[in-house]
């Protein structure tokens, strides 16, 4: 069972010192994909970085600028291009002259128009000034960030390691309040599991997700996160052991205890897992990936 951490005390638009080098301002955009809202992190003193400035919200921009009054914003690192993370970067750059760092996504995804939306939407205009798709370092007078490519939630997702505190800004890759959405084709389960193992091997003390409170017991939390994914994958294999099946038929069986309104979301997650299994040679598909395709054990 995942040991979720969901308790967080804050006021919207008010900056908090949450560690010696980290301040946080939370945007007033709570919702099913953002929890209490987007947590924007201000890193360092004097010459600072602002990580994931968040949605295009003038009030949140004003709160960030107030928090860094008298300081210079020199870097705007972005974890990925979803609309609750990156859109405010352009306005913040215009106000401060800071450089935007991140990884541009290759191509435009189709927006989710299903019965149950899986994400807050995409920022198709996101283009970083400096690409960190292959990793890299950003540094200030009292802080050093290492960009770690962590594809899975999106193809362009980055986490940022804070060297001085052995901490990781984990974006949506690992969150304390919920599991991470993986929606094909841009989301990829194989990439996600590999990225999760990469982060686990680094031995970070604290994880700072963009949404929700910090994760202080990083190693056991990541282990539980990975175990949850594997249990879902094993359920699919067990179901297909009884004979070939389609996603739209498997979801009611495997998610019978889940609200039916969430079954479309479960189907997308199952599709990501089945693509992963097919790639590994465990499952064969009778057609292109989709809810009506018949899948069987290889």
PDB file of C-alpha atoms in Angstrom:
ATOM      1  CA  UNK A   1       0.000   0.000   0.000  1.00  0.00           C
ATOM      2  CA  UNK A   2       1.298   3.459  -0.897  1.00  0.00           C
ATOM      3  CA  UNK A   3       1.916   5.562   2.263  1.00  0.00           C
ATOM      4  CA  UNK A   4       0.327   8.725   0.871  1.00  0.00           C
ATOM      5  CA  UNK A   5       1.167  12.091   2.422  1.00  0.00           C
ATOM      6  CA  UNK A   6      -1.586  14.672   1.930  1.00  0.00           C
ATOM      7  CA  UNK A   7      -1.458  17.035   4.902  1.00  0.00           C
ATOM      8  CA  UNK A   8      -0.201  20.495   3.957  1.00  0.00           C
ATOM      9  CA  UNK A   9      -0.620  23.876   5.663  1.00  0.00           C
ATOM     10  CA  UNK A  10      -0.415  26.989   3.487  1.00  0.00           C
ATOM     11  CA  UNK A  11      -2.185  30.129   2.266  1.00  0.00           C
ATOM     12  CA  UNK A  12      -2.616  30.794  -1.420  1.00  0.00           C
ATOM     13  CA  UNK A  13      -0.187  33.388  -2.711  1.00  0.00           C
ATOM     14  CA  UNK A  14       1.841  33.509   0.521  1.00  0.00           C
ATOM     15  CA  UNK A  15       5.498  32.507   0.351  1.00  0.00           C
ATOM     16  CA  UNK A  16       6.747  29.930   2.870  1.00  0.00           C
ATOM     17  CA  UNK A  17      10.316  29.013   3.775  1.00  0.00           C
ATOM     18  CA  UNK A  18      10.151  25.200   3.679  1.00  0.00           C
ATOM     19  CA  UNK A  19      13.868  24.371   3.890  1.00  0.00           C
ATOM     20  CA  UNK A  20      17.086  26.397   4.223  1.00  0.00           C
ATOM     21  CA  UNK A  21      17.277  26.882   0.450  1.00  0.00           C
ATOM     22  CA  UNK A  22      13.658  26.399  -0.649  1.00  0.00           C
ATOM     23  CA  UNK A  23      10.621  28.681  -0.540  1.00  0.00           C
ATOM     24  CA  UNK A  24       7.197  27.726  -1.880  1.00  0.00           C
ATOM     25  CA  UNK A  25       4.208  29.685  -3.201  1.00  0.00           C
ATOM     26  CA  UNK A  26       1.054  27.720  -4.075  1.00  0.00           C
ATOM     27  CA  UNK A  27      -1.203  28.853  -6.916  1.00  0.00           C
ATOM     28  CA  UNK A  28      -4.953  29.030  -6.369  1.00  0.00           C
ATOM     29  CA  UNK A  29      -5.730  26.326  -8.940  1.00  0.00           C
ATOM     30  CA  UNK A  30      -6.933  23.335  -6.907  1.00  0.00           C
ATOM     31  CA  UNK A  31      -8.529  20.478  -8.832  1.00  0.00           C
ATOM     32  CA  UNK A  32      -8.575  16.753  -9.579  1.00  0.00           C
ATOM     33  CA  UNK A  33      -5.139  16.931 -11.282  1.00  0.00           C
ATOM     34  CA  UNK A  34      -3.484  19.610  -9.145  1.00  0.00           C
ATOM     35  CA  UNK A  35      -4.580  18.616  -5.592  1.00  0.00           C
ATOM     36  CA  UNK A  36      -4.423  21.883  -3.587  1.00  0.00           C
ATOM     37  CA  UNK A  37      -2.732  23.739  -6.450  1.00  0.00           C
ATOM     38  CA  UNK A  38       0.592  24.166  -8.232  1.00  0.00           C
ATOM     39  CA  UNK A  39       3.478  24.522  -5.798  1.00  0.00           C
ATOM     40  CA  UNK A  40       6.024  26.913  -7.280  1.00  0.00           C
ATOM     41  CA  UNK A  41       9.460  26.588  -5.676  1.00  0.00           C
ATOM     42  CA  UNK A  42      11.907  29.471  -5.245  1.00  0.00           C
ATOM     43  CA  UNK A  43      15.438  28.234  -4.813  1.00  0.00           C
ATOM     44  CA  UNK A  44      18.330  30.080  -3.178  1.00  0.00           C
ATOM     45  CA  UNK A  45      18.893  33.655  -2.033  1.00  0.00           C
ATOM     46  CA  UNK A  46      19.838  36.752  -3.987  1.00  0.00           C
ATOM     47  CA  UNK A  47      20.095  35.064  -7.371  1.00  0.00           C
ATOM     48  CA  UNK A  48      17.288  32.528  -7.445  1.00  0.00           C
ATOM     49  CA  UNK A  49      15.597  29.890  -9.577  1.00  0.00           C
ATOM     50  CA  UNK A  50      11.810  29.587  -9.863  1.00  0.00           C
ATOM     51  CA  UNK A  51      10.749  26.004 -10.567  1.00  0.00           C
ATOM     52  CA  UNK A  52       7.390  25.359 -12.301  1.00  0.00           C
ATOM     53  CA  UNK A  53       5.863  28.856 -12.131  1.00  0.00           C
ATOM     54  CA  UNK A  54       2.513  27.284 -12.944  1.00  0.00           C
ATOM     55  CA  UNK A  55      -0.653  28.289 -14.806  1.00  0.00           C
ATOM     56  CA  UNK A  56      -1.150  31.553 -16.670  1.00  0.00           C
ATOM     57  CA  UNK A  57      -2.519  33.384 -13.634  1.00  0.00           C
ATOM     58  CA  UNK A  58      -1.731  37.103 -13.046  1.00  0.00           C
ATOM     59  CA  UNK A  59      -2.392  36.753  -9.311  1.00  0.00           C
ATOM     60  CA  UNK A  60       0.149  33.942  -9.013  1.00  0.00           C
ATOM     61  CA  UNK A  61       2.675  35.902 -11.056  1.00  0.00           C
ATOM     62  CA  UNK A  62       2.229  38.835  -8.663  1.00  0.00           C
ATOM     63  CA  UNK A  63       2.734  36.517  -5.674  1.00  0.00           C
ATOM     64  CA  UNK A  64       5.965  35.123  -7.141  1.00  0.00           C
ATOM     65  CA  UNK A  65       7.323  38.590  -7.945  1.00  0.00           C
ATOM     66  CA  UNK A  66       6.467  39.790  -4.433  1.00  0.00           C
ATOM     67  CA  UNK A  67       8.268  36.768  -2.955  1.00  0.00           C
ATOM     68  CA  UNK A  68      11.481  37.557  -4.873  1.00  0.00           C
ATOM     69  CA  UNK A  69      11.368  41.327  -4.430  1.00  0.00           C
ATOM     70  CA  UNK A  70      14.914  42.670  -4.194  1.00  0.00           C
ATOM     71  CA  UNK A  71      16.365  39.481  -5.695  1.00  0.00           C
ATOM     72  CA  UNK A  72      17.255  38.449  -9.236  1.00  0.00           C
ATOM     73  CA  UNK A  73      15.487  35.528 -10.907  1.00  0.00           C
ATOM     74  CA  UNK A  74      18.161  33.982 -13.108  1.00  0.00           C
ATOM     75  CA  UNK A  75      16.568  30.628 -14.007  1.00  0.00           C
ATOM     76  CA  UNK A  76      13.096  29.210 -14.600  1.00  0.00           C
ATOM     77  CA  UNK A  77      13.378  25.381 -14.654  1.00  0.00           C
ATOM     78  CA  UNK A  78      10.284  23.548 -15.942  1.00  0.00           C
ATOM     79  CA  UNK A  79       9.518  19.888 -15.209  1.00  0.00           C
ATOM     80  CA  UNK A  80       7.151  19.410 -18.181  1.00  0.00           C
ATOM     81  CA  UNK A  81       4.728  21.161 -20.485  1.00  0.00           C
ATOM     82  CA  UNK A  82       1.347  20.601 -18.830  1.00  0.00           C
ATOM     83  CA  UNK A  83      -0.799  23.696 -18.370  1.00  0.00           C
ATOM     84  CA  UNK A  84      -0.532  23.688 -14.576  1.00  0.00           C
ATOM     85  CA  UNK A  85       3.288  23.802 -14.724  1.00  0.00           C
ATOM     86  CA  UNK A  86       4.762  25.829 -17.584  1.00  0.00           C
ATOM     87  CA  UNK A  87       2.490  28.564 -19.042  1.00  0.00           C
ATOM     88  CA  UNK A  88       3.468  31.303 -16.563  1.00  0.00           C
ATOM     89  CA  UNK A  89       7.145  30.913 -17.513  1.00  0.00           C
ATOM     90  CA  UNK A  90       6.836  33.351 -20.430  1.00  0.00           C
ATOM     91  CA  UNK A  91       5.321  36.120 -18.295  1.00  0.00           C
ATOM     92  CA  UNK A  92       7.855  35.522 -15.525  1.00  0.00           C
ATOM     93  CA  UNK A  93      10.678  35.746 -18.061  1.00  0.00           C
ATOM     94  CA  UNK A  94       9.228  38.997 -19.418  1.00  0.00           C
ATOM     95  CA  UNK A  95       9.169  40.444 -15.907  1.00  0.00           C
ATOM     96  CA  UNK A  96      12.615  39.259 -14.822  1.00  0.00           C
ATOM     97  CA  UNK A  97      14.732  38.469 -17.877  1.00  0.00           C
ATOM     98  CA  UNK A  98      15.400  34.970 -16.542  1.00  0.00           C
ATOM     99  CA  UNK A  99      16.340  32.020 -18.747  1.00  0.00           C
ATOM    100  CA  UNK A 100      13.768  29.240 -19.170  1.00  0.00           C
ATOM    101  CA  UNK A 101      15.140  25.698 -18.890  1.00  0.00           C
ATOM    102  CA  UNK A 102      13.380  22.452 -19.778  1.00  0.00           C
ATOM    103  CA  UNK A 103      12.705  19.947 -22.521  1.00  0.00           C
ATOM    104  CA  UNK A 104      10.359  20.695 -25.410  1.00  0.00           C
ATOM    105  CA  UNK A 105       7.924  17.945 -26.310  1.00  0.00           C
ATOM    106  CA  UNK A 106       8.220  16.478 -29.801  1.00  0.00           C
ATOM    107  CA  UNK A 107       4.976  17.273 -31.633  1.00  0.00           C
ATOM    108  CA  UNK A 108       1.521  18.118 -30.355  1.00  0.00           C
ATOM    109  CA  UNK A 109      -0.560  15.596 -28.494  1.00  0.00           C
ATOM    110  CA  UNK A 110      -4.306  15.317 -29.031  1.00  0.00           C
ATOM    111  CA  UNK A 111      -6.109  16.957 -26.132  1.00  0.00           C
ATOM    112  CA  UNK A 112      -7.964  14.578 -23.856  1.00  0.00           C
ATOM    113  CA  UNK A 113     -11.681  14.842 -24.672  1.00  0.00           C
ATOM    114  CA  UNK A 114     -12.835  11.663 -22.972  1.00  0.00           C
ATOM    115  CA  UNK A 115     -15.532  11.331 -20.339  1.00  0.00           C
ATOM    116  CA  UNK A 116     -12.881  11.428 -17.612  1.00  0.00           C
ATOM    117  CA  UNK A 117     -10.072  13.835 -18.410  1.00  0.00           C
ATOM    118  CA  UNK A 118      -6.639  12.526 -17.449  1.00  0.00           C
ATOM    119  CA  UNK A 119      -4.723  15.813 -17.272  1.00  0.00           C
ATOM    120  CA  UNK A 120      -5.172  19.551 -16.851  1.00  0.00           C
ATOM    121  CA  UNK A 121      -4.192  20.117 -20.503  1.00  0.00           C
ATOM    122  CA  UNK A 122      -1.063  20.802 -22.527  1.00  0.00           C
ATOM    123  CA  UNK A 123       0.988  23.956 -22.964  1.00  0.00           C
ATOM    124  CA  UNK A 124       1.693  23.570 -26.676  1.00  0.00           C
ATOM    125  CA  UNK A 125       3.565  26.889 -26.760  1.00  0.00           C
ATOM    126  CA  UNK A 126       6.237  25.770 -24.283  1.00  0.00           C
ATOM    127  CA  UNK A 127       9.728  26.252 -25.738  1.00  0.00           C
ATOM    128  CA  UNK A 128      12.651  26.471 -23.292  1.00  0.00           C
ATOM    129  CA  UNK A 129      15.546  28.833 -23.981  1.00  0.00           C
ATOM    130  CA  UNK A 130      17.960  26.082 -22.947  1.00  0.00           C
ATOM    131  CA  UNK A 131      17.185  22.424 -23.637  1.00  0.00           C
ATOM    132  CA  UNK A 132      17.909  19.914 -20.882  1.00  0.00           C
ATOM    133  CA  UNK A 133      16.425  16.867 -22.631  1.00  0.00           C
ATOM    134  CA  UNK A 134      19.750  15.087 -22.168  1.00  0.00           C
ATOM    135  CA  UNK A 135      20.330  16.400 -18.656  1.00  0.00           C
ATOM    136  CA  UNK A 136      22.492  19.279 -17.491  1.00  0.00           C
ATOM    137  CA  UNK A 137      23.250  21.616 -14.608  1.00  0.00           C
ATOM    138  CA  UNK A 138      21.925  25.015 -13.534  1.00  0.00           C
ATOM    139  CA  UNK A 139      23.690  26.871 -10.721  1.00  0.00           C
ATOM    140  CA  UNK A 140      23.369  29.968  -8.561  1.00  0.00           C
ATOM    141  CA  UNK A 141      25.582  31.387  -5.792  1.00  0.00           C
ATOM    142  CA  UNK A 142      24.252  28.977  -3.140  1.00  0.00           C
ATOM    143  CA  UNK A 143      22.460  26.269  -5.126  1.00  0.00           C
ATOM    144  CA  UNK A 144      23.132  23.665  -7.807  1.00  0.00           C
ATOM    145  CA  UNK A 145      20.401  21.912  -9.792  1.00  0.00           C
ATOM    146  CA  UNK A 146      20.925  18.795 -11.880  1.00  0.00           C
ATOM    147  CA  UNK A 147      18.287  18.067 -14.513  1.00  0.00           C
ATOM    148  CA  UNK A 148      17.417  14.356 -14.562  1.00  0.00           C
ATOM    149  CA  UNK A 149      15.425  13.134 -17.596  1.00  0.00           C
ATOM    150  CA  UNK A 150      12.476  11.147 -16.218  1.00  0.00           C
ATOM    151  CA  UNK A 151      10.148  10.320 -19.137  1.00  0.00           C
ATOM    152  CA  UNK A 152       6.977   8.398 -18.402  1.00  0.00           C
ATOM    153  CA  UNK A 153       4.305  10.788 -17.176  1.00  0.00           C
ATOM    154  CA  UNK A 154       5.203  12.749 -20.312  1.00  0.00           C
ATOM    155  CA  UNK A 155       7.945  12.163 -22.841  1.00  0.00           C
ATOM    156  CA  UNK A 156       9.684  15.416 -21.840  1.00  0.00           C
ATOM    157  CA  UNK A 157       9.444  15.187 -18.036  1.00  0.00           C
ATOM    158  CA  UNK A 158      12.463  16.338 -16.019  1.00  0.00           C
ATOM    159  CA  UNK A 159      13.161  16.141 -12.296  1.00  0.00           C
ATOM    160  CA  UNK A 160      15.679  18.500 -10.697  1.00  0.00           C
ATOM    161  CA  UNK A 161      18.131  17.382  -8.004  1.00  0.00           C
ATOM    162  CA  UNK A 162      19.218  19.990  -5.453  1.00  0.00           C
ATOM    163  CA  UNK A 163      22.783  19.018  -4.652  1.00  0.00           C
ATOM    164  CA  UNK A 164      23.092  21.022  -1.432  1.00  0.00           C
ATOM    165  CA  UNK A 165      20.115  19.343   0.293  1.00  0.00           C
ATOM    166  CA  UNK A 166      20.112  15.916  -1.422  1.00  0.00           C
ATOM    167  CA  UNK A 167      16.547  16.718  -2.469  1.00  0.00           C
ATOM    168  CA  UNK A 168      14.606  16.190  -5.696  1.00  0.00           C
ATOM    169  CA  UNK A 169      11.971  18.429  -7.264  1.00  0.00           C
ATOM    170  CA  UNK A 170       9.924  15.561  -8.657  1.00  0.00           C
ATOM    171  CA  UNK A 171       7.253  17.418 -10.656  1.00  0.00           C
ATOM    172  CA  UNK A 172       4.489  14.928 -11.452  1.00  0.00           C
ATOM    173  CA  UNK A 173       6.874  11.963 -11.640  1.00  0.00           C
ATOM    174  CA  UNK A 174       6.329  11.110  -7.968  1.00  0.00           C
ATOM    175  CA  UNK A 175       3.565  12.743  -5.908  1.00  0.00           C
ATOM    176  CA  UNK A 176       2.662  12.187  -2.291  1.00  0.00           C
ATOM    177  CA  UNK A 177      -1.092  12.632  -2.676  1.00  0.00           C
ATOM    178  CA  UNK A 178      -1.770  10.374  -5.681  1.00  0.00           C
ATOM    179  CA  UNK A 179      -0.323   8.005  -8.233  1.00  0.00           C
ATOM    180  CA  UNK A 180       0.994   9.498 -11.446  1.00  0.00           C
ATOM    181  CA  UNK A 181      -1.110   9.561 -14.604  1.00  0.00           C
ATOM    182  CA  UNK A 182       0.457   7.773 -17.579  1.00  0.00           C
ATOM    183  CA  UNK A 183      -1.534   8.331 -20.754  1.00  0.00           C
ATOM    184  CA  UNK A 184      -0.306   6.979 -24.112  1.00  0.00           C
ATOM    185  CA  UNK A 185       0.970   7.926 -26.571  1.00  0.00           C
ATOM    186  CA  UNK A 186       3.020  10.674 -24.876  1.00  0.00           C
ATOM    187  CA  UNK A 187       2.959   8.843 -21.547  1.00  0.00           C
ATOM    188  CA  UNK A 188       4.872   5.560 -21.503  1.00  0.00           C
ATOM    189  CA  UNK A 189       4.834   2.872 -18.793  1.00  0.00           C
ATOM    190  CA  UNK A 190       8.171   1.311 -19.764  1.00  0.00           C
ATOM    191  CA  UNK A 191       9.887   4.689 -19.600  1.00  0.00           C
ATOM    192  CA  UNK A 192       8.131   5.463 -16.339  1.00  0.00           C
ATOM    193  CA  UNK A 193       9.264   2.313 -14.541  1.00  0.00           C
ATOM    194  CA  UNK A 194      12.855   2.845 -15.732  1.00  0.00           C
ATOM    195  CA  UNK A 195      12.769   6.477 -14.590  1.00  0.00           C
ATOM    196  CA  UNK A 196      11.374   5.468 -11.216  1.00  0.00           C
ATOM    197  CA  UNK A 197      14.238   3.015 -10.713  1.00  0.00           C
ATOM    198  CA  UNK A 198      16.751   5.695 -11.746  1.00  0.00           C
ATOM    199  CA  UNK A 199      15.436   8.093  -9.112  1.00  0.00           C
ATOM    200  CA  UNK A 200      15.291   5.358  -6.468  1.00  0.00           C
ATOM    201  CA  UNK A 201      18.971   4.542  -7.042  1.00  0.00           C
ATOM    202  CA  UNK A 202      20.019   8.129  -6.332  1.00  0.00           C
ATOM    203  CA  UNK A 203      19.050   7.922  -2.655  1.00  0.00           C
ATOM    204  CA  UNK A 204      17.422  11.325  -2.246  1.00  0.00           C
ATOM    205  CA  UNK A 205      16.456  12.347   1.287  1.00  0.00           C
ATOM    206  CA  UNK A 206      13.414  14.438   0.351  1.00  0.00           C
ATOM    207  CA  UNK A 207      11.113  14.672  -2.681  1.00  0.00           C
ATOM    208  CA  UNK A 208       9.359  17.965  -3.441  1.00  0.00           C
ATOM    209  CA  UNK A 209       6.451  17.293  -5.850  1.00  0.00           C
ATOM    210  CA  UNK A 210       4.851  20.205  -7.694  1.00  0.00           C
ATOM    211  CA  UNK A 211       1.540  19.277  -6.040  1.00  0.00           C
ATOM    212  CA  UNK A 212       1.181  18.519  -2.362  1.00  0.00           C
ATOM    213  CA  UNK A 213       3.568  18.212   0.587  1.00  0.00           C
ATOM    214  CA  UNK A 214       7.134  16.879   0.547  1.00  0.00           C
ATOM    215  CA  UNK A 215       7.859  13.167   0.782  1.00  0.00           C
ATOM    216  CA  UNK A 216      10.331  12.747   3.646  1.00  0.00           C
ATOM    217  CA  UNK A 217      10.685   8.955   3.495  1.00  0.00           C
ATOM    218  CA  UNK A 218      11.686   8.826  -0.146  1.00  0.00           C
ATOM    219  CA  UNK A 219      13.011   5.271  -0.544  1.00  0.00           C
ATOM    220  CA  UNK A 220      10.054   3.328   0.930  1.00  0.00           C
ATOM    221  CA  UNK A 221       7.618   5.632  -0.834  1.00  0.00           C
ATOM    222  CA  UNK A 222       9.227   5.001  -4.236  1.00  0.00           C
ATOM    223  CA  UNK A 223       9.273   1.277  -3.499  1.00  0.00           C
ATOM    224  CA  UNK A 224       5.535   1.344  -2.769  1.00  0.00           C
ATOM    225  CA  UNK A 225       4.895   3.403  -5.906  1.00  0.00           C
ATOM    226  CA  UNK A 226       6.724   0.811  -8.027  1.00  0.00           C
ATOM    227  CA  UNK A 227       5.020  -2.097  -6.280  1.00  0.00           C
ATOM    228  CA  UNK A 228       1.597  -0.591  -6.995  1.00  0.00           C
ATOM    229  CA  UNK A 229       2.395  -0.405 -10.719  1.00  0.00           C
ATOM    230  CA  UNK A 230       3.645  -3.986 -10.742  1.00  0.00           C
ATOM    231  CA  UNK A 231       0.508  -5.221  -8.974  1.00  0.00           C
ATOM    232  CA  UNK A 232      -1.655  -3.635 -11.671  1.00  0.00           C
ATOM    233  CA  UNK A 233       0.491  -5.246 -14.367  1.00  0.00           C
ATOM    234  CA  UNK A 234       0.256  -8.640 -12.647  1.00  0.00           C
ATOM    235  CA  UNK A 235      -3.541  -8.307 -12.489  1.00  0.00           C
ATOM    236  CA  UNK A 236      -3.666  -7.907 -16.261  1.00  0.00           C
ATOM    237  CA  UNK A 237      -1.499 -10.976 -16.821  1.00  0.00           C
ATOM    238  CA  UNK A 238      -3.649 -13.011 -14.431  1.00  0.00           C
ATOM    239  CA  UNK A 239      -6.824 -11.932 -16.209  1.00  0.00           C
ATOM    240  CA  UNK A 240      -5.404 -12.812 -19.641  1.00  0.00           C
ATOM    241  CA  UNK A 241      -4.348 -16.211 -18.310  1.00  0.00           C
ATOM    242  CA  UNK A 242      -8.069 -17.054 -18.360  1.00  0.00           C
ATOM    243  CA  UNK A 243      -8.190 -16.290 -22.075  1.00  0.00           C
ATOM    244  CA  UNK A 244      -7.916 -13.427 -24.577  1.00  0.00           C
ATOM    245  CA  UNK A 245      -9.615 -10.176 -23.660  1.00  0.00           C
ATOM    246  CA  UNK A 246     -10.209  -6.564 -24.579  1.00  0.00           C
ATOM    247  CA  UNK A 247      -9.482  -3.568 -22.353  1.00  0.00           C
ATOM    248  CA  UNK A 248     -13.130  -2.531 -22.322  1.00  0.00           C
ATOM    249  CA  UNK A 249     -14.013  -5.991 -20.976  1.00  0.00           C
ATOM    250  CA  UNK A 250     -11.100  -6.262 -18.536  1.00  0.00           C
ATOM    251  CA  UNK A 251     -11.691  -2.920 -16.817  1.00  0.00           C
ATOM    252  CA  UNK A 252     -15.059  -3.888 -15.245  1.00  0.00           C
ATOM    253  CA  UNK A 253     -13.465  -7.082 -13.912  1.00  0.00           C
ATOM    254  CA  UNK A 254     -10.283  -5.570 -12.489  1.00  0.00           C
ATOM    255  CA  UNK A 255     -11.884  -2.327 -11.292  1.00  0.00           C
ATOM    256  CA  UNK A 256     -15.205  -3.689 -10.061  1.00  0.00           C
ATOM    257  CA  UNK A 257     -14.713  -1.915  -6.712  1.00  0.00           C
ATOM    258  CA  UNK A 258     -13.990   1.430  -8.374  1.00  0.00           C
ATOM    259  CA  UNK A 259     -16.631   4.032  -9.280  1.00  0.00           C
ATOM    260  CA  UNK A 260     -17.735   3.326 -12.854  1.00  0.00           C
ATOM    261  CA  UNK A 261     -17.233   6.989 -13.723  1.00  0.00           C
ATOM    262  CA  UNK A 262     -13.497   6.365 -13.344  1.00  0.00           C
ATOM    263  CA  UNK A 263     -13.403   3.353 -15.636  1.00  0.00           C
ATOM    264  CA  UNK A 264     -12.433   5.401 -18.729  1.00  0.00           C
ATOM    265  CA  UNK A 265      -9.404   6.664 -16.806  1.00  0.00           C
ATOM    266  CA  UNK A 266      -8.618   3.116 -15.689  1.00  0.00           C
ATOM    267  CA  UNK A 267      -8.787   2.010 -19.323  1.00  0.00           C
ATOM    268  CA  UNK A 268      -6.126   4.540 -20.302  1.00  0.00           C
ATOM    269  CA  UNK A 269      -3.870   3.357 -17.495  1.00  0.00           C
ATOM    270  CA  UNK A 270      -4.442  -0.260 -18.511  1.00  0.00           C
ATOM    271  CA  UNK A 271      -3.547   0.611 -22.109  1.00  0.00           C
ATOM    272  CA  UNK A 272      -0.185   1.996 -20.918  1.00  0.00           C
ATOM    273  CA  UNK A 273       0.459  -1.227 -18.967  1.00  0.00           C
ATOM    274  CA  UNK A 274      -0.518  -3.484 -21.882  1.00  0.00           C
ATOM    275  CA  UNK A 275       1.721  -1.594 -24.313  1.00  0.00           C
ATOM    276  CA  UNK A 276       4.525  -2.157 -21.797  1.00  0.00           C
ATOM    277  CA  UNK A 277       3.730  -5.897 -21.629  1.00  0.00           C
ATOM    278  CA  UNK A 278       3.497  -6.211 -25.399  1.00  0.00           C
ATOM    279  CA  UNK A 279       6.859  -4.503 -25.782  1.00  0.00           C
ATOM    280  CA  UNK A 280       8.366  -6.991 -23.319  1.00  0.00           C
ATOM    281  CA  UNK A 281       6.986  -9.985 -25.196  1.00  0.00           C
ATOM    282  CA  UNK A 282       4.486 -11.015 -22.496  1.00  0.00           C
ATOM    283  CA  UNK A 283       1.335 -10.054 -24.394  1.00  0.00           C
ATOM    284  CA  UNK A 284       0.303 -10.208 -28.051  1.00  0.00           C
ATOM    285  CA  UNK A 285      -2.149  -7.804 -29.668  1.00  0.00           C
ATOM    286  CA  UNK A 286      -4.658  -8.594 -32.395  1.00  0.00           C
ATOM    287  CA  UNK A 287      -4.485  -5.065 -33.763  1.00  0.00           C
ATOM    288  CA  UNK A 288      -3.369  -1.496 -32.991  1.00  0.00           C
ATOM    289  CA  UNK A 289      -3.443  -0.443 -29.310  1.00  0.00           C
ATOM    290  CA  UNK A 290      -6.957   0.408 -28.164  1.00  0.00           C
ATOM    291  CA  UNK A 291      -9.981  -0.628 -26.080  1.00  0.00           C
ATOM    292  CA  UNK A 292     -11.423  -2.940 -28.758  1.00  0.00           C
ATOM    293  CA  UNK A 293      -8.196  -4.775 -29.590  1.00  0.00           C
ATOM    294  CA  UNK A 294      -8.039  -8.386 -28.417  1.00  0.00           C
ATOM    295  CA  UNK A 295      -5.016  -9.124 -26.250  1.00  0.00           C
ATOM    296  CA  UNK A 296      -3.679 -12.542 -25.280  1.00  0.00           C
ATOM    297  CA  UNK A 297      -0.699 -13.935 -23.442  1.00  0.00           C
ATOM    298  CA  UNK A 298       2.300 -14.498 -25.704  1.00  0.00           C
TER     299      UNK A 298
END
